[in-house]
């Protein structure tokens, strides 16, 4: 990946040189020459170069290039409709080809957005992300690039919720600014064009369950809230509550949470204490966390209050947000691999949800959830270690 970074760095330097110096200035010629050299070094192995520019992200093939996140030229290229750059080895581009490419790109920087169109010469092709191939849209390219971007963002959210849990475990105040930023990022991942996408996370190790599960339940809850007709602000509020629904588990020993065998009665009581502990953690932070505290307390209670835990001495209907999170919580728990069982398929998990609708789960919410999942594209991904 180093050679690709060198090429992109040289590309940025070439843009700067062309803007600062005249056509015959040595610095301009030097910048273009360096760009050609780095490109030829990158192409020596015979592998074509495929780069996408989306907002502040640079994606090479299907891998986001974290080293260049926020690179100043990414946003300019993307805004100019140069969202995809492909350079092949047959033929290998010449200095004249690169010069023409730079000239056209610079012209695009000053052009109107509706003037975006594909451009090609000497093995170089660039244009909007929806690259036309033989007159048809190459949707595989679009989807693979967006999938890579979504999951890179998700890896950041998982790391952030891990930080939130660590802060609470250490006895520090719950960092709600970070929580709100996480929810904002998660909300962005579930929409693509006119489709609903559920980019959910799979576990790499069992001790990651609480963080990945929290992110998944938050995304599912946001999607379900919107499917039920709630406003964006209400959906985000429920997404925040969902992200924190298991915060009480930071008070439970890790060996109990990840135990592969049957729990003892004492261990079961510890597990079942997490809703109360979660409500206590959120309530201690003061005003403004009432919904999250309510959901943390109620998310294992049946929708009519007649079962689950903590036990209601006088049954009552639980909060609407708690009913939403309860369905999403069950679905992701069933679809995740646990120390004591393999993950269920989506169809099997939905079958169970529909079988307990009307008893444990709100029937209307359960039906809406099943419709959402069956009508969406679900993607499962394991967050990789940071390079």
PDB file of N, CA and C in Angstrom, residues 20 113 124 129 135 217 253 317:
ATOM      1  N   UNK A  20       0.659  26.631  -9.135  1.00  0.00           N
ATOM      2  CA  UNK A  20       1.604  27.680  -8.745  1.00  0.00           C
ATOM      3  C   UNK A  20       2.518  28.151  -9.873  1.00  0.00           C
ATOM      4  N   UNK A 113     -21.154  20.724 -11.052  1.00  0.00           N
ATOM      5  CA  UNK A 113     -21.369  19.314 -10.745  1.00  0.00           C
ATOM      6  C   UNK A 113     -22.070  18.536 -11.856  1.00  0.00           C
ATOM      7  N   UNK A 124      -5.929   5.188 -18.564  1.00  0.00           N
ATOM      8  CA  UNK A 124      -6.440   5.942 -17.414  1.00  0.00           C
ATOM      9  C   UNK A 124      -7.924   6.198 -17.616  1.00  0.00           C
ATOM     10  N   UNK A 129     -18.527   7.651  -9.282  1.00  0.00           N
ATOM     11  CA  UNK A 129     -18.404   6.299  -8.736  1.00  0.00           C
ATOM     12  C   UNK A 129     -19.243   5.313  -9.526  1.00  0.00           C
ATOM     13  N   UNK A 135     -22.130   0.520 -21.236  1.00  0.00           N
ATOM     14  CA  UNK A 135     -23.450   1.132 -21.223  1.00  0.00           C
ATOM     15  C   UNK A 135     -24.291   0.784 -20.012  1.00  0.00           C
ATOM     16  N   UNK A 217     -27.456  -3.469  17.908  1.00  0.00           N
ATOM     17  CA  UNK A 217     -28.801  -3.188  18.419  1.00  0.00           C
ATOM     18  C   UNK A 217     -29.159  -1.723  18.178  1.00  0.00           C
ATOM     19  N   UNK A 253     -18.452  -9.521  36.112  1.00  0.00           N
ATOM     20  CA  UNK A 253     -17.134 -10.075  35.756  1.00  0.00           C
ATOM     21  C   UNK A 253     -17.126 -10.654  34.334  1.00  0.00           C
ATOM     22  N   UNK A 317     -47.481  -1.870  31.031  1.00  0.00           N
ATOM     23  CA  UNK A 317     -46.881  -1.881  29.703  1.00  0.00           C
ATOM     24  C   UNK A 317     -45.566  -1.103  29.733  1.00  0.00           C
TER      25      UNK A 317
END
